Short mmCIF file of C-alpha atoms and ligand atoms in Angstrom, two decimals:
data_model
loop_
_atom_site.label_atom_id
_atom_site.label_comp_id
_atom_site.label_asym_id
_atom_site.label_seq_id
_atom_site.Cartn_x
_atom_site.Cartn_y
_atom_site.Cartn_z
CA MET A 1 0.14 0.19 0.01
CA SER A 2 1.51 3.31 -0.97
CA ARG A 3 1.28 6.48 1.03
CA ARG A 4 -0.16 9.46 -0.48
CA PHE A 5 0.85 12.92 0.13
CA ASP A 6 0.43 16.08 -2.15
CA ALA A 7 4.17 16.50 -2.67
CA ILE A 8 7.27 14.21 -2.21
CA VAL A 9 10.92 16.43 -1.72
CA ILE A 10 13.76 13.92 -2.19
CA GLY A 11 16.91 15.13 -1.11
CA THR A 12 17.31 17.99 1.77
CA GLY A 13 20.18 19.64 0.23
CA GLN A 14 19.87 23.86 -0.36
CA ALA A 15 16.40 23.31 -2.41
CA GLY A 16 14.34 21.20 -0.71
CA PRO A 17 14.02 22.27 2.85
CA TYR A 18 13.09 25.85 1.55
CA LEU A 19 10.44 24.09 -0.61
CA THR A 20 9.18 21.86 1.64
CA GLY A 21 8.82 24.83 4.19
CA ARG A 22 6.67 26.77 1.36
CA LEU A 23 4.45 23.86 0.52
CA ALA A 24 3.81 22.91 3.79
CA GLY A 25 3.26 26.33 4.92
CA ALA A 26 0.62 26.57 1.95
CA GLY A 27 -1.18 23.50 3.45
CA MET A 28 0.26 20.55 1.54
CA LYS A 29 0.82 17.14 2.89
CA VAL A 30 4.96 16.88 2.00
CA ALA A 31 6.92 13.72 2.67
CA VAL A 32 10.79 14.70 2.46
CA VAL A 33 13.39 11.89 2.16
CA GLU A 34 17.18 12.45 3.15
CA ARG A 35 19.25 9.08 2.73
CA LYS A 36 22.47 10.41 4.92
CA ARG A 37 22.85 13.84 6.66
CA PHE A 38 20.48 16.38 6.60
CA GLY A 39 21.42 20.00 4.66
CA GLY A 40 23.36 18.13 2.24
CA THR A 41 26.51 19.04 0.67
CA CYS A 42 26.93 22.32 1.70
CA VAL A 43 26.21 21.90 5.37
CA ASN A 44 27.98 18.78 6.01
CA ASN A 45 31.07 18.56 3.16
CA GLY A 46 30.80 21.60 0.97
CA CYS A 47 30.69 25.38 2.03
CA ILE A 48 30.08 25.73 5.37
CA PRO A 49 33.14 23.51 6.56
CA THR A 50 35.76 24.76 3.97
CA LYS A 51 34.73 28.62 5.10
CA THR A 52 35.36 27.52 8.69
CA MET A 53 38.84 25.52 7.96
CA VAL A 54 39.42 28.68 5.45
CA ALA A 55 39.21 31.15 8.65
CA SER A 56 41.52 28.80 10.41
CA ALA A 57 43.65 28.74 8.14
CA TYR A 58 43.60 32.64 7.81
CA ALA A 59 44.40 32.85 11.19
CA ALA A 60 47.41 31.02 11.25
CA HIS A 61 48.59 33.30 8.35
CA LEU A 62 48.18 36.43 9.79
CA ALA A 63 49.68 34.83 12.92
CA ARG A 64 52.84 34.25 11.26
CA ARG A 65 52.69 37.57 9.72
CA ALA A 66 52.06 39.50 13.15
CA ALA A 67 55.41 40.93 13.07
CA GLU A 68 54.72 42.77 10.18
CA TYR A 69 51.75 44.61 11.65
CA GLY A 70 54.20 44.79 15.38
CA VAL A 71 52.92 42.21 17.09
CA VAL A 72 54.89 39.69 18.74
CA VAL A 73 53.48 36.39 18.41
CA PRO A 74 56.35 33.59 19.73
CA GLU A 75 55.45 30.53 18.11
CA VAL A 76 52.42 29.47 15.68
CA ARG A 77 51.12 25.93 15.63
CA VAL A 78 48.19 24.63 14.20
CA ASP A 79 45.97 22.31 16.68
CA MET A 80 44.33 20.00 13.68
CA ALA A 81 42.19 18.55 16.14
CA HIS A 82 40.71 21.83 17.15
CA VAL A 83 40.16 23.10 13.60
CA LYS A 84 38.37 20.03 13.04
CA ALA A 85 36.33 20.20 16.19
CA ARG A 86 35.38 23.98 15.40
CA LYS A 87 34.39 23.03 12.14
CA ASP A 88 32.28 20.00 13.55
CA ALA A 89 30.62 22.33 15.80
CA ILE A 90 29.88 24.75 13.52
CA LEU A 91 28.05 22.31 10.95
CA ALA A 92 26.30 20.28 13.57
CA LYS A 93 24.70 23.12 14.41
CA SER A 94 23.51 23.94 11.19
CA ARG A 95 22.59 20.35 10.32
CA ASP A 96 20.89 19.79 13.55
CA GLY A 97 18.79 23.05 13.19
CA LEU A 98 17.56 22.13 10.19
CA GLU A 99 17.01 18.43 10.78
CA SER A 100 14.60 19.29 13.94
CA TRP A 101 12.88 22.03 11.93
CA LEU A 102 11.88 19.72 9.34
CA LYS A 103 10.49 17.09 11.74
CA GLY A 104 8.85 19.45 13.55
CA MET A 105 7.31 21.11 11.05
CA GLU A 106 3.55 20.95 10.59
CA ASN A 107 2.19 19.14 7.28
CA CYS A 108 5.56 17.50 6.77
CA THR A 109 6.42 13.77 7.17
CA VAL A 110 10.37 12.94 7.22
CA TYR A 111 11.37 9.66 5.93
CA GLN A 112 15.35 8.90 6.45
CA GLY A 113 16.50 6.40 3.82
CA HIS A 114 17.17 5.78 0.07
CA ALA A 115 14.45 7.11 -2.18
CA CYS A 116 13.77 5.62 -5.82
CA PHE A 117 11.42 5.92 -8.36
CA GLU A 118 8.84 3.13 -9.03
CA GLY A 119 6.95 5.27 -11.73
CA PRO A 120 6.41 8.60 -12.34
CA HIS A 121 4.68 9.62 -9.17
CA GLU A 122 6.03 6.62 -7.11
CA VAL A 123 8.55 6.34 -4.82
CA SER A 124 10.10 3.63 -2.81
CA VAL A 125 12.30 4.36 0.66
CA GLY A 126 12.94 1.01 2.20
CA GLU A 127 9.79 -1.29 2.60
CA GLU A 128 7.59 1.93 2.40
CA ARG A 129 5.79 3.37 -0.91
CA LEU A 130 4.96 6.90 -1.09
CA GLU A 131 2.80 8.85 -3.96
CA ALA A 132 2.39 12.26 -5.00
CA GLU A 133 1.02 14.03 -7.82
CA ARG A 134 4.42 16.65 -7.68
CA ILE A 135 7.77 15.13 -6.83
CA PHE A 136 10.82 17.66 -6.22
CA ILE A 137 13.95 16.09 -6.63
CA ASN A 138 17.15 17.68 -5.27
CA VAL A 139 19.59 15.07 -4.78
CA GLY A 140 22.74 16.86 -5.47
CA GLY A 141 26.09 15.50 -6.39
CA ARG A 142 28.94 13.71 -5.04
CA ALA A 143 32.97 13.81 -5.93
CA ALA A 144 33.79 12.20 -9.09
CA VAL A 145 36.50 9.81 -9.40
CA PRO A 146 38.97 10.69 -12.35
CA PRO A 147 40.07 7.34 -14.06
CA ILE A 148 43.83 8.27 -13.24
CA PRO A 149 46.00 5.39 -13.85
CA GLY A 150 47.16 3.65 -10.40
CA ILE A 151 44.43 5.30 -8.61
CA ASP A 152 42.76 2.14 -7.15
CA SER A 153 46.88 1.47 -5.77
CA ILE A 154 46.75 4.18 -3.36
CA SER A 155 44.46 5.77 -0.89
CA TYR A 156 43.08 9.42 -1.48
CA LEU A 157 41.25 11.79 -0.26
CA ASN A 158 38.07 13.77 -1.50
CA ASN A 159 36.32 16.67 -0.19
CA SER A 160 33.90 14.09 1.79
CA SER A 161 37.09 12.64 3.32
CA MET A 162 38.92 15.49 4.04
CA MET A 163 36.35 16.33 6.58
CA GLU A 164 37.90 13.81 8.48
CA VAL A 165 41.26 14.93 8.54
CA ASP A 166 42.52 16.02 12.03
CA TYR A 167 46.25 15.84 11.30
CA LEU A 168 48.71 17.59 9.39
CA PRO A 169 49.53 15.52 5.94
CA ARG A 170 53.25 16.36 5.29
CA HIS A 171 52.90 16.52 1.75
CA LEU A 172 49.42 16.98 0.48
CA ILE A 173 49.08 16.34 -3.50
CA VAL A 174 46.32 18.33 -4.92
CA VAL A 175 44.51 17.02 -8.34
CA GLY A 176 42.76 19.62 -9.71
CA GLY A 177 43.68 23.61 -10.19
CA SER A 178 40.19 24.32 -10.11
CA TYR A 179 37.83 25.87 -7.50
CA ILE A 180 37.88 23.05 -4.77
CA GLY A 181 41.63 22.10 -5.02
CA LEU A 182 42.60 25.68 -4.63
CA GLU A 183 40.79 26.24 -1.60
CA PHE A 184 42.02 22.88 0.36
CA GLY A 185 45.41 23.70 -1.28
CA GLN A 186 45.95 27.33 0.11
CA MET A 187 44.33 25.88 3.76
CA PHE A 188 46.52 22.77 4.21
CA ARG A 189 49.66 25.14 3.23
CA ARG A 190 48.90 27.56 5.75
CA PHE A 191 48.40 25.09 8.49
CA GLY A 192 51.84 24.00 7.64
CA SER A 193 51.74 21.04 5.02
CA GLU A 194 54.00 21.00 2.02
CA VAL A 195 51.36 21.41 -1.28
CA THR A 196 51.48 20.53 -4.71
CA ILE A 197 48.73 21.28 -7.02
CA LEU A 198 48.63 19.40 -10.33
CA GLU A 199 46.29 21.12 -13.08
CA MET A 200 45.94 19.23 -16.23
CA GLY A 201 44.93 22.23 -18.12
CA PRO A 202 47.49 25.33 -19.16
CA ARG A 203 46.80 27.04 -15.95
CA LEU A 204 44.66 27.17 -12.87
CA ILE A 205 41.15 27.93 -12.82
CA PRO A 206 40.53 27.82 -16.53
CA ARG A 207 37.26 29.40 -16.70
CA GLU A 208 38.38 32.57 -15.37
CA ASP A 209 40.61 35.15 -17.56
CA GLU A 210 44.15 34.43 -18.11
CA ASP A 211 45.16 37.49 -16.00
CA VAL A 212 42.95 36.19 -12.96
CA SER A 213 44.32 32.53 -13.52
CA ALA A 214 47.94 34.32 -13.28
CA ALA A 215 47.42 36.49 -10.57
CA VAL A 216 46.06 33.50 -8.43
CA ARG A 217 48.78 31.45 -9.10
CA GLU A 218 51.19 34.23 -8.10
CA ILE A 219 49.38 34.37 -4.66
CA LEU A 220 49.80 30.67 -3.99
CA GLU A 221 53.37 30.56 -5.35
CA ALA A 222 54.30 33.26 -2.92
CA GLU A 223 53.03 31.37 0.07
CA GLY A 224 55.26 28.16 -1.13
CA ILE A 225 52.39 26.07 -3.03
CA GLY A 226 53.91 24.15 -5.92
CA VAL A 227 51.88 24.24 -9.15
CA ARG A 228 52.26 21.94 -12.09
CA VAL A 229 49.98 22.77 -14.90
CA ASN A 230 49.93 20.74 -17.95
CA ALA A 231 49.96 17.86 -15.92
CA LYS A 232 48.32 15.69 -18.53
CA CYS A 233 49.50 12.42 -18.19
CA ILE A 234 49.10 11.78 -14.35
CA ALA A 235 49.82 8.29 -12.69
CA PHE A 236 50.08 7.23 -9.44
CA SER A 237 52.24 4.46 -7.42
CA ARG A 238 53.28 3.47 -4.10
CA GLN A 239 56.55 4.51 -3.14
CA GLY A 240 57.17 3.12 0.64
CA GLU A 241 55.12 4.91 2.53
CA ASP A 242 54.65 7.91 -0.08
CA ILE A 243 52.77 8.07 -3.32
CA ALA A 244 54.32 9.22 -6.33
CA ALA A 245 52.82 10.97 -8.93
CA LYS A 246 54.29 11.01 -12.09
CA VAL A 247 53.18 14.26 -13.81
CA GLU A 248 55.11 14.71 -17.42
CA CYS A 249 54.62 18.32 -17.32
CA GLY A 250 56.87 20.27 -19.66
CA GLU A 251 58.58 22.13 -16.76
CA GLY A 252 59.85 20.75 -13.35
CA ALA A 253 60.67 16.90 -11.95
CA PRO A 254 58.60 14.38 -13.77
CA THR A 255 56.92 12.61 -10.49
CA VAL A 256 56.11 14.63 -7.52
CA THR A 257 56.14 12.52 -4.55
CA GLY A 258 53.76 13.09 -1.69
CA SER A 259 52.15 11.54 1.61
CA HIS A 260 48.61 12.09 0.51
CA VAL A 261 46.47 12.54 -2.27
CA LEU A 262 43.21 14.87 -2.03
CA LEU A 263 40.83 14.36 -5.58
CA GLY A 264 39.36 17.77 -6.46
CA THR A 265 38.59 17.05 -9.86
CA GLY A 266 35.09 17.86 -10.41
CA ARG A 267 31.56 16.31 -9.34
CA ARG A 268 28.83 14.16 -10.49
CA PRO A 269 24.96 14.04 -10.14
CA ASN A 270 23.74 11.42 -7.65
CA THR A 271 21.17 10.75 -10.35
CA ASP A 272 22.51 6.91 -11.16
CA ASP A 273 20.49 5.27 -8.36
CA LEU A 274 17.56 7.15 -8.33
CA GLY A 275 15.28 5.11 -10.61
CA LEU A 276 14.83 7.76 -12.91
CA GLU A 277 14.50 5.12 -15.82
CA LYS A 278 11.10 3.92 -14.03
CA ALA A 279 9.79 7.36 -13.92
CA GLY A 280 10.95 8.19 -17.73
CA VAL A 281 12.65 11.44 -16.75
CA ALA A 282 15.20 12.45 -19.14
CA MET A 283 18.95 13.04 -18.23
CA ASP A 284 21.69 14.40 -20.57
CA PRO A 285 24.63 12.68 -21.49
CA ARG A 286 26.39 13.48 -18.42
CA GLY A 287 23.65 12.20 -16.00
CA TYR A 288 22.20 15.43 -15.31
CA ILE A 289 18.32 15.68 -15.25
CA ALA A 290 17.10 17.90 -18.03
CA VAL A 291 14.97 20.59 -17.21
CA ASP A 292 13.39 23.73 -18.56
CA ASP A 293 13.53 27.33 -17.73
CA GLU A 294 11.24 26.53 -14.66
CA LEU A 295 12.86 23.29 -13.88
CA ARG A 296 10.14 21.16 -14.82
CA THR A 297 11.46 17.95 -16.26
CA SER A 298 10.41 15.71 -18.91
CA VAL A 299 7.85 14.03 -16.79
CA SER A 300 4.85 16.08 -15.85
CA GLY A 301 4.76 17.20 -12.25
CA VAL A 302 8.13 16.17 -11.57
CA TRP A 303 10.85 18.81 -11.10
CA ALA A 304 14.68 18.88 -10.16
CA MET A 305 16.34 21.26 -8.43
CA GLY A 306 20.08 22.31 -7.25
CA ASP A 307 23.27 20.44 -8.57
CA CYS A 308 21.53 17.42 -10.40
CA ASN A 309 20.15 19.82 -12.84
CA GLY A 310 23.19 21.07 -14.48
CA LYS A 311 22.26 24.64 -14.34
CA GLY A 312 24.55 25.88 -11.10
CA ALA A 313 26.53 24.44 -9.03
CA PHE A 314 26.14 26.72 -6.07
CA THR A 315 24.16 26.94 -3.02
CA HIS A 316 22.87 30.02 -3.97
CA THR A 317 21.94 28.61 -7.46
CA SER A 318 20.24 25.37 -5.52
CA TYR A 319 18.41 27.97 -3.13
CA ASN A 320 17.26 30.26 -6.07
CA ASP A 321 16.05 26.70 -8.04
CA ALA A 322 13.57 26.57 -4.94
CA GLU A 323 12.43 29.86 -4.68
CA ILE A 324 11.97 30.00 -8.77
CA VAL A 325 9.60 26.85 -8.49
CA ALA A 326 7.87 28.00 -5.37
CA ALA A 327 6.94 31.14 -6.89
CA ASN A 328 5.55 29.61 -9.83
CA LEU A 329 3.58 27.16 -8.12
CA LEU A 330 2.46 29.13 -5.25
CA GLU A 331 2.42 32.67 -6.25
CA ARG A 332 1.53 32.33 -10.01
CA ASP A 333 4.74 34.87 -10.03
CA ARG A 334 6.64 33.39 -13.47
CA ARG A 335 10.30 33.47 -12.02
CA ARG A 336 13.20 31.59 -14.43
CA VAL A 337 16.18 30.18 -14.32
CA SER A 338 17.21 32.50 -17.29
CA ASP A 339 16.95 35.39 -15.02
CA ARG A 340 19.96 34.35 -12.85
CA ILE A 341 23.40 36.19 -13.43
CA THR A 342 26.33 33.89 -13.15
CA ALA A 343 27.83 34.84 -9.64
CA TYR A 344 30.26 32.98 -7.60
CA ASN A 345 33.35 33.58 -5.56
CA LEU A 346 36.77 31.56 -4.88
CA TYR A 347 37.15 31.37 -1.47
CA ILE A 348 41.28 31.56 -1.28
CA ASP A 349 42.84 34.74 0.45
CA PRO A 350 42.24 37.05 -0.88
CA PRO A 351 38.96 35.92 -2.49
CA LEU A 352 37.86 35.92 -5.90
CA GLY A 353 34.54 37.93 -6.36
CA ARG A 354 32.89 37.10 -9.99
CA ALA A 355 29.72 38.28 -11.57
CA GLY A 356 28.63 37.70 -14.80
CA MET A 357 30.65 37.36 -18.23
CA THR A 358 34.41 37.15 -18.27
CA GLU A 359 36.53 39.57 -20.45
CA ALA A 360 37.71 36.56 -22.65
CA GLU A 361 33.58 35.73 -23.06
CA VAL A 362 33.03 39.43 -23.68
CA ARG A 363 35.86 39.87 -26.51
CA LYS A 364 34.16 36.76 -28.08
CA SER A 365 30.91 37.92 -28.22
CA GLY A 366 31.96 40.68 -30.62
CA ARG A 367 30.13 43.56 -29.00
CA LYS A 368 31.81 47.26 -28.41
CA ALA A 369 32.91 46.92 -24.74
CA LEU A 370 34.57 49.10 -22.34
CA MET A 371 36.98 47.64 -19.59
CA ALA A 372 38.77 49.12 -16.54
CA THR A 373 41.15 47.47 -14.17
CA ARG A 374 42.76 48.64 -11.11
CA PRO A 375 45.00 46.90 -9.05
CA MET A 376 44.84 46.03 -5.30
CA THR A 377 47.91 48.36 -4.30
CA LYS A 378 45.97 51.44 -5.63
CA VAL A 379 43.19 50.46 -2.88
CA GLY A 380 43.94 52.20 0.17
CA ARG A 381 42.05 49.62 2.18
CA ALA A 382 44.15 46.64 0.95
CA VAL A 383 47.31 48.48 1.44
CA GLU A 384 45.91 49.52 5.25
CA LYS A 385 45.48 45.99 5.81
CA GLY A 386 48.78 44.96 4.44
CA GLU A 387 46.82 42.68 1.95
CA PRO A 388 47.40 44.08 -1.63
CA GLN A 389 47.44 41.42 -3.53
CA GLY A 390 45.12 41.09 -6.61
CA PHE A 391 43.16 43.57 -8.91
CA MET A 392 39.83 44.68 -10.11
CA LYS A 393 38.29 44.55 -13.35
CA VAL A 394 34.90 45.92 -14.86
CA LEU A 395 33.28 45.10 -18.22
CA VAL A 396 30.58 47.08 -19.65
CA ASP A 397 28.59 47.54 -22.74
CA ALA A 398 29.66 50.61 -24.89
CA GLU A 399 26.11 51.35 -26.03
CA THR A 400 23.89 50.28 -23.32
CA LYS A 401 26.15 51.09 -20.61
CA HIS A 402 25.28 48.13 -18.97
CA ILE A 403 27.67 45.92 -16.96
CA LEU A 404 28.83 42.80 -18.38
CA GLY A 405 31.06 41.32 -15.77
CA ALA A 406 33.48 41.79 -13.36
CA SER A 407 36.54 39.89 -11.15
CA ILE A 408 37.35 41.22 -7.97
CA LEU A 409 40.35 39.42 -6.47
CA GLY A 410 41.57 41.29 -3.69
CA VAL A 411 40.59 41.58 0.00
CA GLY A 412 36.87 41.74 0.53
CA GLY A 413 36.40 40.84 -3.25
CA ASP A 414 33.62 38.32 -2.03
CA GLU A 415 31.73 41.17 -0.49
CA VAL A 416 32.36 44.13 -3.08
CA ILE A 417 31.32 42.05 -5.94
CA HIS A 418 27.62 42.22 -4.69
CA SER A 419 27.35 46.26 -4.95
CA ILE A 420 28.12 45.30 -8.89
CA LEU A 421 25.93 42.49 -9.39
CA ASP A 422 22.93 44.37 -8.04
CA ALA A 423 23.40 46.98 -10.34
CA MET A 424 23.55 44.04 -13.36
CA TYR A 425 20.14 43.11 -11.58
CA ALA A 426 19.00 46.28 -11.91
CA LYS A 427 20.05 46.64 -15.32
CA ALA A 428 20.98 49.91 -14.57
CA PRO A 429 23.68 51.83 -16.35
CA TYR A 430 27.36 51.94 -14.86
CA THR A 431 27.36 55.40 -14.25
CA VAL A 432 24.65 54.82 -11.11
CA ILE A 433 27.56 53.28 -9.40
CA GLN A 434 30.11 55.43 -10.82
CA ARG A 435 27.95 58.67 -9.17
CA ALA A 436 27.74 56.86 -6.19
CA VAL A 437 29.40 57.91 -2.98
CA HIS A 438 30.76 55.03 -1.44
CA ILE A 439 32.25 55.07 2.22
CA HIS A 440 36.10 55.65 2.70
CA PRO A 441 38.18 53.75 3.60
CA THR A 442 36.74 50.53 1.68
CA VAL A 443 37.83 48.53 -1.27
CA SER A 444 34.23 49.45 -2.59
CA GLU A 445 35.22 53.00 -2.63
CA LEU A 446 37.36 52.39 -5.70
CA VAL A 447 34.81 50.92 -7.72
CA PRO A 448 33.07 54.49 -8.71
CA THR A 449 36.54 55.41 -9.83
CA MET A 450 37.32 52.53 -11.58
CA LEU A 451 34.33 52.74 -13.65
CA GLY A 452 35.26 56.30 -14.05
CA GLU A 453 38.52 54.47 -16.25
CA LEU A 454 37.05 53.00 -18.68
CA LYS A 455 38.17 52.67 -22.08
CA GLU A 456 37.52 50.96 -25.07
CA MET A 457 38.85 47.27 -25.27
C1 LIG B 1 34.34 21.40 -1.10
C2 LIG B 1 33.12 22.24 -1.58
C3 LIG B 1 32.98 23.47 -1.15
C4 LIG B 1 32.16 24.05 -1.74
N1 LIG B 1 32.04 25.53 -1.20
C5 LIG B 1 30.77 26.07 -2.06
C6 LIG B 1 30.75 27.71 -1.54
O1 LIG B 1 31.24 28.48 -0.83
N2 LIG B 1 29.93 28.22 -2.43
C7 LIG B 1 28.82 28.03 -2.94
O2 LIG B 1 27.80 28.24 -3.57
N3 LIG B 1 28.58 26.44 -3.14
C8 LIG B 1 29.76 25.75 -2.50
N4 LIG B 1 29.90 24.53 -3.21
C9 LIG B 1 28.65 23.79 -3.63
C10 LIG B 1 27.47 23.32 -3.11
O3 LIG B 1 27.81 22.74 -2.03
C11 LIG B 1 26.52 22.64 -3.89
O4 LIG B 1 26.14 23.59 -4.78
C12 LIG B 1 25.15 22.94 -2.64
O5 LIG B 1 25.66 22.16 -1.94
C13 LIG B 1 23.94 22.66 -3.28
O6 LIG B 1 23.54 21.23 -3.79
P1 LIG B 1 22.10 20.60 -3.54
O7 LIG B 1 20.93 21.31 -3.25
O8 LIG B 1 22.19 20.28 -5.29
O9 LIG B 1 22.33 19.36 -2.91
P2 LIG B 1 23.03 18.54 -2.03
O10 LIG B 1 23.96 19.56 -0.99
O11 LIG B 1 24.49 17.79 -2.81
O12 LIG B 1 22.28 17.58 -1.21
C14 LIG B 1 21.46 16.56 -1.87
C15 LIG B 1 20.95 15.74 -0.58
O13 LIG B 1 20.14 14.80 -1.50
C16 LIG B 1 20.43 13.60 -0.32
N5 LIG B 1 20.36 12.51 -1.45
C17 LIG B 1 20.75 11.87 -2.35
N6 LIG B 1 20.24 11.09 -3.47
C18 LIG B 1 19.22 10.34 -2.37
C19 LIG B 1 17.96 9.54 -2.45
N7 LIG B 1 18.15 8.80 -3.62
N8 LIG B 1 17.07 9.79 -1.52
C20 LIG B 1 17.41 10.35 -0.56
N9 LIG B 1 18.17 11.44 -0.63
C21 LIG B 1 19.24 11.80 -1.51
C22 LIG B 1 22.08 13.64 -0.26
O14 LIG B 1 22.06 12.88 0.89
C23 LIG B 1 22.22 15.09 0.37
O15 LIG B 1 21.50 15.30 1.42
C24 LIG B 1 30.84 23.56 -2.45
C25 LIG B 1 30.41 22.08 -2.77
C26 LIG B 1 32.15 21.32 -2.14
C27 LIG B 1 32.36 20.16 -2.45
#
């Protein structure tokens, strides 16, 4: 016998809980299914834990530099067990709060187990069968294991197992010079590990502009992190207690030997064990659930939100997916994924804030555009803080005066980017920010100045 609900939500990542609250609040009987830990990736092994660890790493870094500020710190020692305990306490609060909110919610029934489609509107959770006219999938993704020769002969870490590390790896080899790899790489260097980052492409964070990649590499290398790009033929083997990574880069030794390996090489959607074929829900060739601009799947009454639909790979995009679905269903307010502007941060220190198009994308589009840049050495606040690395760049459409994109690599860049992002959402000409009076002394105060220096690209 199936138990009937008005809606079933599969997964409690960043979209599921918000939508559950909205549907249950509207009087629907909702079943929520979670197979592992409430809060999903962001809470348990993504954003929250990594940012607590980045904060610990920053404290260690600043303590080592204390003398530059006239502060005497006799000895800097990182207690990895404490770093982990602090991280665990912060994420547990978030996870437990979410679990008790869902379990105490009126009209909401929580199932703990693996959900699998049995038909377009029927889901099994262990022995239980649930039915609903509306099903919302928020199953997220997991770390992908690349087919690197020798990978099965070594033990390696990924973003989940890294969360259990309460010791200092002597030499951490990070495979993947993109967002996850760089955050962990810098963090462990600051904790005291030797770190080598291996990137198959010709430069770090290849989605970003070349000048951004180069500046990020310079920041990391200045801290003693080894960076090996063009590492196209990585292969692992055991070398006593150590792990040898054959890299065959154009430059440097052909082999890097380390004590631990972290795979930061991308993620795959949790769609392979969801029974989607029994429901007839279509996927793309990479296993992402195909959705339209309002997140409807190929099956009427089934939606997919968050990382599993391939439309975003961030907490804010997943949460926004739930807002879009709720607005369309409950408020008849037509909201769409295509209303969203690409925006994200890279949380190395200093951080990179990104909004909209890169310079390369603007050039490729062929439109007439303007560009301005400013090094952080010319931003008083950054100099006063002793953190003058990085630069800011903004791109503007020459005809409409609308801002097309920005990269803010520098202290406070993760926050400063929002004034630009908001002007982009407002579809305001750049002159609105240029004429705004920003507060002194801040990094933001130089954004209007930079906009006053726009030049044709
Ligand atoms: C190391 C790291 C750092 C990150 N840092 C950031 C950051 O700083 N900022 C940012 O915006 N994003 C960051 N992200 C990305 C972010 O974590 C995800 O984009 C975000 O969690 C959105 O995920 P989601 O809602 O799609 O699903 P998830 O959070 O992945 O949750 C999916 C849930 O579904 C459950 N589930 C899966 N299959 C089933 C099933 N069949 N039955 C029942 N339950 C199921 C899972 O157990 C999980 O709880 C980071 C990711 C990583 C890995």
